[in-house]
Coordinates of C-alpha atoms in Angstrom, one line a residue:
M1 CA -0.6 44.2 7.5
S2 CA -1.9 43.8 11.0
M3 CA 0.1 41.5 13.3
A4 CA -2.4 41.7 16.2
P5 CA -4.1 38.4 17.1
Q6 CA -7.6 38.0 15.9
P7 CA -10.2 36.6 18.4
E8 CA -12.0 33.7 17.5
R9 CA -15.5 34.3 15.9
S10 CA -18.1 34.4 18.6
S11 CA -21.3 32.2 18.3
P12 CA -24.2 34.0 16.5
P13 CA -27.2 34.7 18.6
P14 CA -30.0 32.0 18.6
A15 CA -31.9 32.0 15.5
P16 CA -35.7 32.3 15.6
A17 CA -37.9 29.3 15.1
G18 CA -37.2 27.6 11.8
G19 CA -33.6 29.3 11.6
T20 CA -32.3 31.5 8.8
P21 CA -32.2 30.8 5.3
I22 CA -28.5 30.6 5.5
Q23 CA -28.7 28.3 8.6
S24 CA -31.3 26.0 6.9
I25 CA -29.3 25.6 3.7
G26 CA -26.3 24.7 5.8
L27 CA -28.4 22.0 7.8
T28 CA -29.6 20.6 4.4
V29 CA -26.1 20.7 2.8
T30 CA -24.8 18.9 5.9
A31 CA -27.7 16.2 5.7
V32 CA -26.8 15.6 2.0
A33 CA -23.0 15.4 2.8
A34 CA -23.7 12.8 5.3
L35 CA -25.7 10.7 2.9
L36 CA -22.9 10.9 0.2
I37 CA -20.4 9.9 2.9
V38 CA -22.5 6.8 4.0
V39 CA -23.2 5.8 0.3
S40 CA -19.5 6.1 -0.4
V41 CA -18.2 4.1 2.7
G42 CA -21.1 1.5 2.1
A43 CA -20.1 1.0 -1.7
R44 CA -16.5 0.7 -0.7
A45 CA -17.1 -1.8 1.9
V46 CA -19.1 -3.9 -0.7
I47 CA -16.0 -3.6 -3.3
A48 CA -13.5 -4.5 -0.7
H49 CA -15.4 -7.4 0.7
R50 CA -15.2 -9.1 -2.5
G51 CA -11.4 -9.3 -2.1
Y52 CA -9.0 -10.5 0.6
L53 CA -5.8 -9.8 2.1
T54 CA -2.8 -9.7 -0.3
Y55 CA 0.8 -9.6 -1.2
D56 CA 2.4 -7.3 1.7
D57 CA -0.6 -8.0 4.0
F58 CA 0.9 -11.5 4.6
P59 CA 4.4 -10.4 5.6
L60 CA 2.8 -7.9 8.0
I61 CA 0.5 -10.4 9.6
S62 CA 3.6 -13.1 9.8
M63 CA 5.7 -10.3 11.5
A64 CA 2.9 -9.7 14.1
E65 CA 2.7 -13.2 14.7
K66 CA 6.4 -13.9 15.5
N67 CA 7.0 -10.6 17.1
G68 CA 5.8 -9.0 20.8
L69 CA 5.2 -5.4 21.0
A70 CA 8.8 -4.5 21.3
P71 CA 10.4 -1.2 19.9
D72 CA 12.5 -3.4 17.4
Y73 CA 9.4 -4.6 15.9
L74 CA 7.3 -1.5 16.0
F75 CA 10.1 0.8 14.8
G76 CA 11.7 -1.6 12.3
L77 CA 11.5 -0.8 8.7
F78 CA 9.1 -2.8 6.6
N79 CA 10.1 -2.5 2.8
N80 CA 12.1 0.6 3.9
H81 CA 8.8 2.2 5.4
L82 CA 8.9 3.4 9.0
M83 CA 5.3 2.6 10.1
P84 CA 5.2 1.9 14.0
G85 CA 1.5 2.8 14.0
G86 CA 0.7 0.3 11.1
Q87 CA 2.8 -2.5 12.9
L88 CA 0.8 -1.7 16.2
V89 CA -2.7 -1.7 14.6
T90 CA -1.8 -4.8 12.6
W91 CA -0.4 -6.6 15.7
I92 CA -3.7 -6.0 17.5
T93 CA -5.8 -6.7 14.6
H94 CA -4.1 -10.0 14.0
H95 CA -4.1 -11.2 17.6
T96 CA -7.9 -10.4 17.6
G97 CA -9.0 -12.0 14.4
G98 CA -6.2 -13.9 12.8
F99 CA -6.4 -14.4 9.1
T100 CA -10.1 -13.3 9.3
Y101 CA -10.5 -10.5 6.7
T102 CA -13.5 -8.9 8.6
P103 CA -11.7 -7.0 11.3
Y104 CA -9.3 -5.5 8.7
L105 CA -12.2 -4.6 6.5
V106 CA -14.1 -2.8 9.5
L107 CA -10.9 -0.8 10.1
L108 CA -10.5 0.3 6.8
M109 CA -14.2 1.5 6.5
A110 CA -13.8 3.2 10.0
G111 CA -10.8 5.0 8.7
Q112 CA -12.4 6.1 5.5
L113 CA -15.5 7.3 7.5
T114 CA -13.2 9.3 9.8
V115 CA -11.4 10.9 6.8
S116 CA -14.4 11.6 4.8
I117 CA -16.1 13.5 7.9
A118 CA -12.8 15.2 8.7
L119 CA -12.6 16.4 5.2
Y120 CA -16.2 17.6 5.1
R121 CA -15.5 19.7 8.3
L122 CA -12.4 21.1 6.7
L123 CA -14.3 22.2 3.6
R124 CA -17.0 23.8 5.6
L125 CA -14.2 25.7 7.5
M126 CA -12.2 26.9 4.7
L127 CA -15.0 27.6 1.9
E128 CA -17.8 29.8 1.3
P129 CA -21.0 28.1 2.5
G130 CA -23.4 26.8 -0.1
W131 CA -24.3 23.7 -2.0
A132 CA -21.1 23.8 -4.2
V133 CA -19.2 22.5 -1.4
L134 CA -20.7 19.0 -2.3
V135 CA -18.6 18.9 -5.4
P136 CA -15.1 18.8 -4.0
L137 CA -16.4 16.6 -1.1
S138 CA -17.6 13.9 -3.7
I139 CA -14.5 14.1 -5.8
F140 CA -12.8 12.7 -2.7
L141 CA -15.7 10.3 -1.6
F142 CA -16.1 8.8 -4.9
S143 CA -12.7 8.9 -6.5
P144 CA -11.5 5.5 -7.6
L145 CA -7.9 6.7 -7.1
T146 CA -8.4 5.8 -3.3
L147 CA -10.0 2.4 -3.8
E148 CA -6.8 0.7 -2.8
A149 CA -6.7 2.7 0.4
T150 CA -10.0 1.2 1.3
S151 CA -9.6 -2.3 0.1
W152 CA -5.8 -3.4 0.5
W153 CA -4.8 -3.3 4.3
A154 CA -1.1 -2.6 3.6
V155 CA -2.0 0.5 1.7
G156 CA -5.1 1.7 3.8
I157 CA -3.0 1.4 7.2
N158 CA -0.3 4.0 5.7
M159 CA -2.6 6.1 3.6
L160 CA -5.7 6.7 5.6
P161 CA -3.9 8.0 8.7
M162 CA -1.7 10.2 6.1
Q163 CA -4.8 11.7 4.6
L164 CA -6.3 12.4 8.1
A165 CA -3.1 14.0 9.1
M166 CA -3.0 16.1 5.9
I167 CA -6.8 17.3 6.7
L168 CA -6.2 18.0 10.3
A169 CA -2.9 19.9 9.8
V170 CA -4.5 22.2 7.2
G171 CA -7.4 22.8 9.5
A172 CA -5.3 23.6 12.4
Q173 CA -3.2 26.0 10.2
V174 CA -6.4 27.7 8.9
K175 CA -7.5 28.2 12.6
Y176 CA -4.1 29.6 13.5
I177 CA -4.2 32.1 10.6
R178 CA -7.6 33.3 11.7
T179 CA -6.9 33.4 15.4
R180 CA -3.2 33.2 16.1
R181 CA -3.9 31.1 19.2
P182 CA -0.9 28.8 20.2
K183 CA -3.3 25.8 20.8
H184 CA -3.8 25.6 17.0
L185 CA 0.0 25.1 16.7
V186 CA -0.1 22.4 19.0
T187 CA -2.7 20.8 17.0
L188 CA -0.6 21.3 13.7
G189 CA 2.3 19.7 15.3
L190 CA 0.4 16.6 16.6
S191 CA -1.4 16.2 13.2
I192 CA 2.0 15.8 11.6
V193 CA 3.2 13.3 14.3
L194 CA 0.2 11.3 13.8
G195 CA 0.7 10.8 10.1
L196 CA 4.4 10.3 10.5
F197 CA 3.6 7.5 13.1
F198 CA 2.1 5.5 10.2
F199 CA 3.8 6.5 7.0
E200 CA 7.1 8.4 6.4
K201 CA 5.5 10.0 3.4
A202 CA 3.3 12.1 5.7
L203 CA 6.1 14.5 5.7
L204 CA 4.5 15.8 2.6
A205 CA 1.6 17.2 4.7
V206 CA 4.2 19.8 5.9
A207 CA 4.5 20.9 2.3
L208 CA 0.7 21.0 2.0
V209 CA 0.3 23.2 4.8
F210 CA 2.9 25.6 3.5
L211 CA 1.4 25.5 0.0
T212 CA -2.0 25.9 1.2
T213 CA -1.2 29.2 3.2
L214 CA 0.9 30.5 0.2
C215 CA -1.6 29.7 -2.4
L216 CA -5.0 30.4 -0.7
Y217 CA -4.2 32.9 2.2
T218 CA -1.9 35.4 0.7
R219 CA -2.2 38.0 -2.3
G220 CA 0.0 39.5 -4.8
G221 CA 2.8 38.2 -7.0
P222 CA 4.9 35.1 -6.3
F223 CA 7.6 36.9 -4.4
R224 CA 5.2 38.9 -2.1
S225 CA 3.0 35.8 -1.4
L226 CA 6.3 33.7 -0.6
W227 CA 7.4 36.6 1.8
T228 CA 4.1 37.1 3.3
T229 CA 3.7 33.3 4.0
I230 CA 7.2 33.0 5.6
R231 CA 7.1 36.2 7.6
T232 CA 3.4 36.3 8.9
W233 CA 3.1 32.7 10.1
W234 CA 6.8 31.8 10.9
Q235 CA 5.6 30.1 14.1
S236 CA 4.0 27.4 12.1
W237 CA 7.2 26.8 10.0
A238 CA 9.2 26.7 13.2
V239 CA 7.0 23.9 14.6
L240 CA 6.8 22.0 11.5
T241 CA 10.7 22.5 10.7
N242 CA 11.5 21.0 14.2
I243 CA 9.3 18.1 13.8
S244 CA 10.6 17.3 10.3
V245 CA 14.3 17.6 11.1
L246 CA 13.8 15.3 14.0
F247 CA 11.9 12.8 12.0
L248 CA 14.3 12.8 9.1
L249 CA 17.3 12.4 11.5
F250 CA 15.6 9.2 13.1
Y251 CA 14.4 7.9 9.7
L252 CA 17.3 8.2 7.6
A253 CA 19.7 6.7 10.4
R254 CA 17.5 3.4 10.0
S255 CA 16.7 3.3 6.4
T256 CA 18.6 2.4 3.1
S257 CA 18.5 4.8 0.1
S258 CA 15.6 4.4 -2.2
L259 CA 16.6 7.0 -4.6
R260 CA 17.3 5.5 -8.2
R261 CA 18.2 7.2 -11.6
P262 CA 15.8 7.0 -14.6
S263 CA 17.4 4.9 -17.6
S264 CA 16.2 7.1 -20.3
V265 CA 14.2 10.3 -21.2
D266 CA 11.5 8.2 -22.6
E267 CA 11.0 6.4 -19.2
V268 CA 10.6 9.9 -17.7
L269 CA 8.0 10.9 -20.2
T270 CA 6.1 7.6 -19.9
F271 CA 5.9 8.1 -16.2
I272 CA 4.6 11.6 -16.6
T273 CA 2.0 10.6 -19.2
Q274 CA 0.9 7.8 -17.3
M275 CA 0.4 9.7 -14.0
F276 CA -1.4 12.5 -15.5
G277 CA -3.1 11.0 -18.4
N278 CA -3.8 7.7 -17.2
T279 CA -4.3 8.3 -13.5
L280 CA -4.8 11.9 -12.1
L281 CA -6.8 13.7 -14.6
P282 CA -9.4 10.8 -15.2
G283 CA -9.5 10.0 -11.5
L284 CA -10.7 13.7 -10.8
I285 CA -13.8 13.0 -12.9
G286 CA -14.6 9.3 -12.0
G287 CA -12.1 7.6 -14.2
P288 CA -10.1 5.8 -15.3
W289 CA -12.9 3.5 -16.4
E290 CA -10.6 0.7 -17.7
W291 CA -8.2 -1.4 -15.5
M292 CA -5.4 -3.7 -16.2
A293 CA -4.8 -6.5 -13.8
A294 CA -1.8 -6.7 -11.7
G295 CA -1.4 -10.0 -10.3
D296 CA -3.1 -10.5 -6.9
G297 CA -2.7 -6.8 -5.9
A298 CA -5.0 -4.0 -7.2
P299 CA -5.3 -3.4 -11.0
V300 CA -3.6 -0.3 -12.5
T301 CA -5.2 2.3 -14.6
A302 CA -5.4 1.6 -18.2
P303 CA -7.7 4.0 -19.9
A304 CA -8.2 4.2 -23.8
E305 CA -6.8 7.0 -25.6
A306 CA -10.3 8.6 -26.2
Y307 CA -10.9 8.3 -22.4
R308 CA -7.6 10.2 -21.7
W309 CA -8.5 12.9 -24.1
A310 CA -12.0 13.1 -22.7
A311 CA -10.5 13.4 -19.1
L312 CA -8.2 16.1 -20.1
A313 CA -11.0 18.1 -21.8
G314 CA -13.1 17.7 -18.7
V315 CA -10.6 19.0 -16.2
V316 CA -9.6 21.8 -18.5
L317 CA -13.4 22.9 -18.8
L318 CA -13.8 22.8 -15.1
M319 CA -10.5 24.9 -14.7
A320 CA -11.8 27.5 -17.2
F321 CA -15.2 27.6 -15.6
T322 CA -13.8 28.3 -12.2
V323 CA -11.3 30.8 -13.4
W324 CA -14.1 32.6 -15.2
L325 CA -16.2 32.5 -12.0
R326 CA -13.4 33.4 -9.5
G327 CA -10.6 34.7 -11.4
T328 CA -7.2 34.7 -9.6
E329 CA -8.6 33.1 -6.6
A330 CA -9.7 30.0 -8.6
A331 CA -6.1 30.0 -10.3
R332 CA -4.5 29.9 -6.9
G333 CA -6.6 26.8 -6.1
W334 CA -5.6 25.0 -9.1
L335 CA -1.8 26.1 -8.5
L336 CA -2.1 24.5 -5.1
M337 CA -3.1 21.1 -6.6
F338 CA -0.3 21.1 -9.4
L339 CA 2.4 22.3 -6.9
Y340 CA 1.7 19.5 -4.7
T341 CA 1.2 17.0 -7.4
A342 CA 4.5 18.1 -8.7
L343 CA 6.2 17.2 -5.4
V344 CA 4.6 13.8 -5.4
A345 CA 5.7 13.3 -8.9
G346 CA 9.2 14.3 -8.2
L347 CA 9.3 12.0 -5.1
L348 CA 7.8 9.1 -7.1
G349 CA 10.1 9.5 -9.8
A350 CA 13.1 9.6 -7.7
T351 CA 12.1 6.3 -6.1
R352 CA 10.4 4.2 -8.6
L353 CA 12.0 5.1 -12.1
G354 CA 14.9 2.9 -12.7
S355 CA 13.5 -0.2 -11.1
I356 CA 11.7 -3.1 -12.4
Y357 CA 8.4 -1.3 -11.7
S358 CA 9.2 1.8 -13.5
G359 CA 6.9 0.9 -16.7
V360 CA 3.7 1.2 -14.8
A361 CA 4.8 3.5 -11.9
G362 CA 2.6 6.2 -13.2
A363 CA -0.4 4.0 -13.5
V364 CA -0.6 3.1 -9.8
P365 CA -3.4 5.0 -8.1
R366 CA -2.2 4.3 -4.5
Y367 CA 0.9 6.3 -5.3
I368 CA -1.1 9.6 -5.7
A369 CA -3.9 8.7 -3.4
D370 CA -3.0 11.7 -1.1
V371 CA -3.4 14.1 -4.3
V372 CA -7.0 13.4 -4.0
V373 CA -7.3 15.2 -0.7
V374 CA -5.5 18.0 -2.2
A375 CA -7.6 18.0 -5.2
A376 CA -10.7 18.4 -3.1
I377 CA -9.4 21.4 -1.2
A378 CA -8.1 22.9 -4.6
V379 CA -11.3 22.3 -6.5
G380 CA -13.3 23.7 -3.3
A381 CA -11.3 26.9 -3.3
A382 CA -11.6 27.4 -7.0
L383 CA -15.2 26.7 -7.3
C384 CA -16.7 27.8 -3.9
G385 CA -14.1 30.5 -2.8
V386 CA -12.0 30.7 0.4
R387 CA -13.8 32.1 3.5
R388 CA -12.5 35.7 4.2
D389 CA -13.9 36.3 7.5
G390 CA -11.0 37.1 10.0
I391 CA -8.4 37.1 7.6
E392 CA -7.2 40.5 6.6
T393 CA -5.3 39.1 3.6
L394 CA -8.3 37.9 1.8
T395 CA -10.2 41.0 1.7
A396 CA -10.6 41.6 -2.0
P397 CA -14.2 42.2 -3.1
E398 CA -16.2 39.2 -4.3
R399 CA -16.5 38.8 -8.1
P400 CA -20.2 39.1 -9.0
R401 CA -20.1 35.9 -11.0
A402 CA -19.6 33.9 -7.8
R403 CA -23.1 34.7 -6.9
L404 CA -24.4 32.1 -9.4
L405 CA -23.5 29.3 -6.9
T406 CA -25.7 30.7 -4.3
V407 CA -29.0 31.1 -6.3
P408 CA -31.7 28.4 -6.5
R409 CA -31.3 28.0 -10.2
A410 CA -27.8 26.7 -9.6
L411 CA -29.1 23.7 -7.9
P412 CA -30.1 21.7 -10.9
V413 CA -26.8 22.1 -12.3
M414 CA -25.0 21.2 -9.2
A415 CA -27.2 18.0 -8.9
A416 CA -26.5 17.0 -12.6
V417 CA -22.7 17.4 -11.9
L418 CA -22.7 15.3 -8.7
V419 CA -25.0 12.6 -10.7
A420 CA -22.6 12.6 -13.5
L421 CA -19.6 12.3 -11.3
M422 CA -21.1 9.6 -9.1
V423 CA -22.3 7.7 -12.3
S424 CA -18.7 7.9 -13.8
A425 CA -17.0 6.8 -10.6
G426 CA -19.5 4.1 -9.9
F427 CA -18.7 2.4 -13.4
T428 CA -15.0 2.5 -12.7
T429 CA -15.5 1.3 -9.1
L430 CA -17.5 -1.9 -10.3
R431 CA -14.8 -2.8 -12.7
F432 CA -12.1 -2.4 -10.0
G433 CA -14.2 -4.6 -7.9
D434 CA -14.2 -7.1 -10.8
E435 CA -10.3 -7.3 -10.7
W436 CA -9.9 -7.0 -6.9
A437 CA -12.3 -10.1 -6.4
V438 CA -9.5 -12.3 -7.9
K439 CA -7.4 -13.4 -5.0
K440 CA -4.9 -16.2 -5.4
G441 CA -3.6 -15.8 -1.9
R442 CA -7.2 -16.2 -0.6
D443 CA -7.8 -19.5 -2.7
Y444 CA -4.4 -20.7 -1.9
L445 CA -4.8 -20.3 1.8
L446 CA -8.4 -21.6 2.0
T447 CA -7.4 -24.7 -0.1
A448 CA -4.4 -25.4 2.0
T449 CA -6.2 -25.0 5.2
A450 CA -8.8 -27.4 4.3
E451 CA -6.2 -30.2 3.1
L452 CA -4.2 -29.6 6.3
A453 CA -7.3 -30.3 8.3
A454 CA -8.0 -33.6 6.3
A455 CA -4.3 -34.7 6.1
P456 CA -3.4 -37.9 7.9
A457 CA -1.2 -37.5 11.0
G458 CA 2.5 -37.4 10.2
T459 CA 2.2 -35.2 7.1
V460 CA 5.3 -33.3 6.9
F461 CA 6.9 -30.7 4.5
M462 CA 10.1 -28.9 3.8
D463 CA 10.0 -25.1 3.8
Q464 CA 9.6 -23.8 0.4
P465 CA 8.3 -20.3 -1.2
V466 CA 4.7 -19.6 -1.6
P467 CA 3.6 -19.1 -5.2
E468 CA 5.1 -15.7 -6.6
D469 CA 1.7 -14.3 -7.1
V470 CA 0.8 -15.0 -3.3
V471 CA 3.7 -13.3 -1.9
G472 CA 6.8 -12.2 -4.1
R473 CA 10.4 -13.0 -3.6
L474 CA 11.2 -9.5 -3.0
S475 CA 9.4 -10.1 0.5
Q476 CA 11.6 -12.7 1.5
P477 CA 12.0 -14.5 4.1
Y478 CA 8.2 -13.7 4.5
N479 CA 7.5 -15.5 1.2
K480 CA 8.3 -18.9 2.7
Q481 CA 5.6 -21.2 3.7
S482 CA 6.9 -21.4 7.4
E483 CA 6.2 -17.7 7.6
F484 CA 3.0 -17.7 5.5
F485 CA 1.4 -20.4 7.5
A486 CA 2.6 -19.3 11.0
P487 CA -0.6 -17.7 12.0
L488 CA -2.6 -20.8 11.4
E489 CA -3.4 -22.6 14.6
K490 CA -2.9 -25.9 13.0
G491 CA -0.2 -25.0 10.3
P492 CA 2.0 -27.4 8.3
I493 CA 4.8 -29.2 10.1
F494 CA 8.2 -28.6 8.4
V495 CA 11.2 -30.7 8.6
T496 CA 14.7 -31.0 7.1
Q497 CA 14.5 -34.6 6.4
S498 CA 11.9 -37.3 5.7
K499 CA 11.2 -40.7 4.3
V500 CA 7.7 -39.5 3.3
L501 CA 7.4 -36.0 2.2
S502 CA 4.5 -33.8 1.0
A503 CA 4.4 -30.6 -0.8
F504 CA 2.0 -27.8 -1.6
D505 CA 1.0 -27.3 -5.4
E506 CA 0.3 -23.9 -7.0
Q507 CA -3.4 -24.1 -5.8
G508 CA -2.5 -25.2 -2.2
H509 CA -3.5 -28.8 -2.7
I510 CA -1.3 -31.3 -0.8
R511 CA 0.5 -33.7 -3.0
R512 CA 3.5 -36.3 -2.6
A513 CA 6.7 -34.5 -2.9
W514 CA 9.4 -34.8 -5.5
V515 CA 12.7 -33.1 -6.3
N516 CA 13.3 -31.3 -9.6
G517 CA 17.1 -30.4 -10.3
V518 CA 20.2 -32.0 -11.3
G519 CA 20.3 -35.8 -11.3
A520 CA 23.0 -38.3 -11.0
R521 CA 24.8 -40.0 -13.8
P522 CA 23.9 -43.7 -14.5
G523 CA 25.9 -46.0 -12.1
P524 CA 28.3 -48.7 -13.4
R525 CA 26.6 -51.8 -11.9
Q526 CA 23.6 -53.3 -13.9
G527 CA 20.7 -53.5 -11.8
C528 CA 22.2 -51.7 -8.9
G529 CA 23.7 -48.4 -10.1
Y530 CA 26.1 -47.3 -7.4
R531 CA 26.9 -50.0 -4.6
L532 CA 27.4 -48.2 -1.3
S533 CA 29.5 -50.5 1.2
G534 CA 32.8 -50.5 2.8
S535 CA 33.9 -47.0 2.0
P536 CA 32.4 -43.4 1.0
I537 CA 31.6 -43.1 -2.6
S538 CA 31.2 -39.9 -4.6
I539 CA 28.4 -40.1 -7.1
P540 CA 28.8 -37.7 -10.2
L541 CA 26.0 -35.4 -11.0
R542 CA 25.0 -34.2 -14.5
G543 CA 25.8 -30.5 -13.6
T544 CA 27.5 -28.3 -11.2
L545 CA 25.5 -26.7 -8.3
L546 CA 26.3 -23.4 -6.6
D547 CA 27.0 -23.4 -2.9
Y548 CA 23.6 -23.0 -1.3
W549 CA 20.7 -25.0 0.2
H550 CA 19.4 -27.9 -1.8
V551 CA 17.1 -30.8 -1.3
V552 CA 18.7 -34.3 -2.0
R553 CA 16.4 -37.2 -2.9
I554 CA 17.9 -40.6 -2.6
A555 CA 16.0 -43.6 -3.7
Y556 CA 17.8 -46.7 -2.7
L557 CA 17.5 -50.7 -2.0
S558 CA 19.2 -51.8 1.4
D559 CA 19.9 -55.1 2.9
K560 CA 19.6 -54.1 6.5
D561 CA 18.8 -51.1 8.7
T562 CA 21.9 -48.6 9.4
S563 CA 22.9 -45.0 9.3
A564 CA 24.6 -43.0 6.7
T565 CA 25.8 -39.4 5.6
A566 CA 25.4 -37.4 2.7
R567 CA 26.8 -34.2 1.5
I568 CA 26.9 -32.2 -1.6
G569 CA 30.4 -31.6 -2.9
T570 CA 32.5 -30.4 0.0
G571 CA 29.4 -29.1 1.8
E572 CA 28.0 -29.9 5.1
V573 CA 27.5 -33.4 6.3
V574 CA 24.1 -34.6 6.8
P575 CA 23.3 -37.8 8.7
F576 CA 20.2 -40.0 8.0
D577 CA 18.7 -43.5 8.7
V578 CA 18.7 -46.1 6.2
H579 CA 16.0 -48.6 6.4
R580 CA 15.8 -52.3 4.9
G581 CA 14.1 -52.6 1.7
L582 CA 13.3 -50.2 -1.2
N583 CA 12.9 -46.7 0.3
E584 CA 13.6 -42.9 -0.2
I585 CA 14.9 -40.1 1.6
F586 CA 14.7 -36.5 1.4
L587 CA 17.5 -34.3 2.9
L588 CA 18.1 -30.6 3.2
A589 CA 21.8 -29.8 2.8
Y590 CA 24.1 -26.9 2.1
G591 CA 26.8 -27.4 -0.4
G592 CA 27.6 -27.0 -4.0
G593 CA 29.7 -28.9 -6.7
D594 CA 29.3 -31.7 -9.2
F595 CA 28.9 -34.8 -6.9
V596 CA 27.2 -36.2 -3.9
E597 CA 29.2 -38.2 -1.3
V598 CA 27.5 -40.9 0.6
D599 CA 29.1 -42.8 3.3
L600 CA 27.5 -45.9 5.4
A601 CA 28.2 -46.4 9.1
D602 CA 27.8 -50.2 8.7
R603 CA 30.6 -51.4 6.6
T604 CA 28.8 -54.7 6.0
A605 CA 25.6 -53.4 4.8
G606 CA 24.7 -53.4 1.1
V607 CA 22.9 -50.6 -0.5
C608 CA 22.1 -49.9 -4.2
T609 CA 21.2 -46.5 -5.6
D610 CA 20.8 -45.4 -9.1
E611 CA 18.4 -42.3 -8.5
I612 CA 19.8 -39.1 -6.7
T613 CA 18.4 -35.8 -7.6
V614 CA 19.5 -32.4 -6.0
G615 CA 17.4 -29.3 -6.4
Q616 CA 14.0 -28.1 -5.1
V617 CA 11.0 -29.7 -3.7
V618 CA 8.2 -29.6 -6.1
P619 CA 4.9 -31.9 -6.2
A620 CA 5.3 -35.0 -7.7
P621 CA 4.1 -35.4 -11.4
A622 CA 0.8 -36.9 -11.8
G623 CA 0.5 -40.6 -12.2

């Protein structure tokens, strides 16, 4: 095999007026591709606009609100993800538009547009020219498996840069294979760095570059192909290895292990069945057609059994046709996709199985959104064939059947395939949009914001978690109301004690506060309960509390103004004011045990109480 550098292809001489037939076809294909890209991005914008920010978006925005652009913020881990690029873009977007969804939506659509254009350019670079290139392009453009990446900010800010990095890295490697020019090695390295700046999973782009080279740019059996790949393009692997090692050293020093062990063989089989049967195979042909709601986040795939078998049959039919058409070259294309998918499945299984989410891990499209890029490349190689110009390792003669895709009679078939794919994906996308439009976080925020604007002066709250389906407890402390509402210009005022306290209900309405928890045992004095005067008194509770932060509500009747202290068991002493007459006080206190001790500063004061509750703040019962 020749190791001499190959010169870049020179530009062809100017074509006569009207251009050659090949050039005319190329321009027409590009025009149709541009139209498909615009339709795809426009449809996704409509679907995304029906929803709103959700789940992890709110903690990301809260972090941007409370932090400056310091290294600790940018390079701090979020849910064990290293994503300085995502933190940076979120910070800029938040300080531009706050809770307004439009800036986030515009950036997601701009990202999708960029990735789509980059993928088309890659397909034109890699594949034999012709109308067939529109098929792999459409598989990516209209795949419902990437809807989360263009609707959900926390997903898109990771996945879209990763997809772009994958495309740019493969393109740089293809150019280096053809020309051996060092500048393409620089582009290759920078592409990986770009992806890693936004998402540590972008390290899989390194594997994709290697697998693409192995499967599409070598010939022979497995061992010969592997040796050719390593020996011939060792400069690429040197660049990628150095970047990978440096990144892993930095990331692993800051992260905690996410590796888990499956609890059973059935768990593994369920995961594999879901990933391939529910998600990947249906997604390649516009499925899954049916979704299952997943709270305020994006829905998960849930196709009926008949749909799963139909998807399997459709993909097998496509594989068989392309192998008949292009033989080993098509088989290598499909091998690329399944090798990469196996890597993703292994990584996903090692980090998700054995957790509370393992039952649906294989049905979550965002986990395999990067596979859609690889699927487009693989299907393109299998259907169109890889361009052989300037590449000595691909000089095998073209199979005659491949010419079927270049003659005019293939156009109606190609058009029918594209229409069927778009109709299938359109149906699935609309159903996704119906689920995505349901946003508890949006409704909770809008309701709370409106009620805060109308609330009287002096309305105060104690910091409590927002509803679980707005921000989950796994995101604490960012599930607290103080964090959630922090980006608001006129947010709620939080206190640690108050005579008059308010609380948000599950819908975001402001209501009078109450305490739900362990109450005091009835006092011994008829009409008074416990009389506080002269010395501290311990009031027994109906249960025992663990040492933690609790809210104490004390309703009392006092004959004069004074001050007092309270504590739960042997916990921290909390001072508060006592006012003459019938009143109540809410106190935030740390402690535990089976009693509450109250002590008055004025020994001559007389205070009665028979209503003490220790627990959590909740909206008061109606009536």
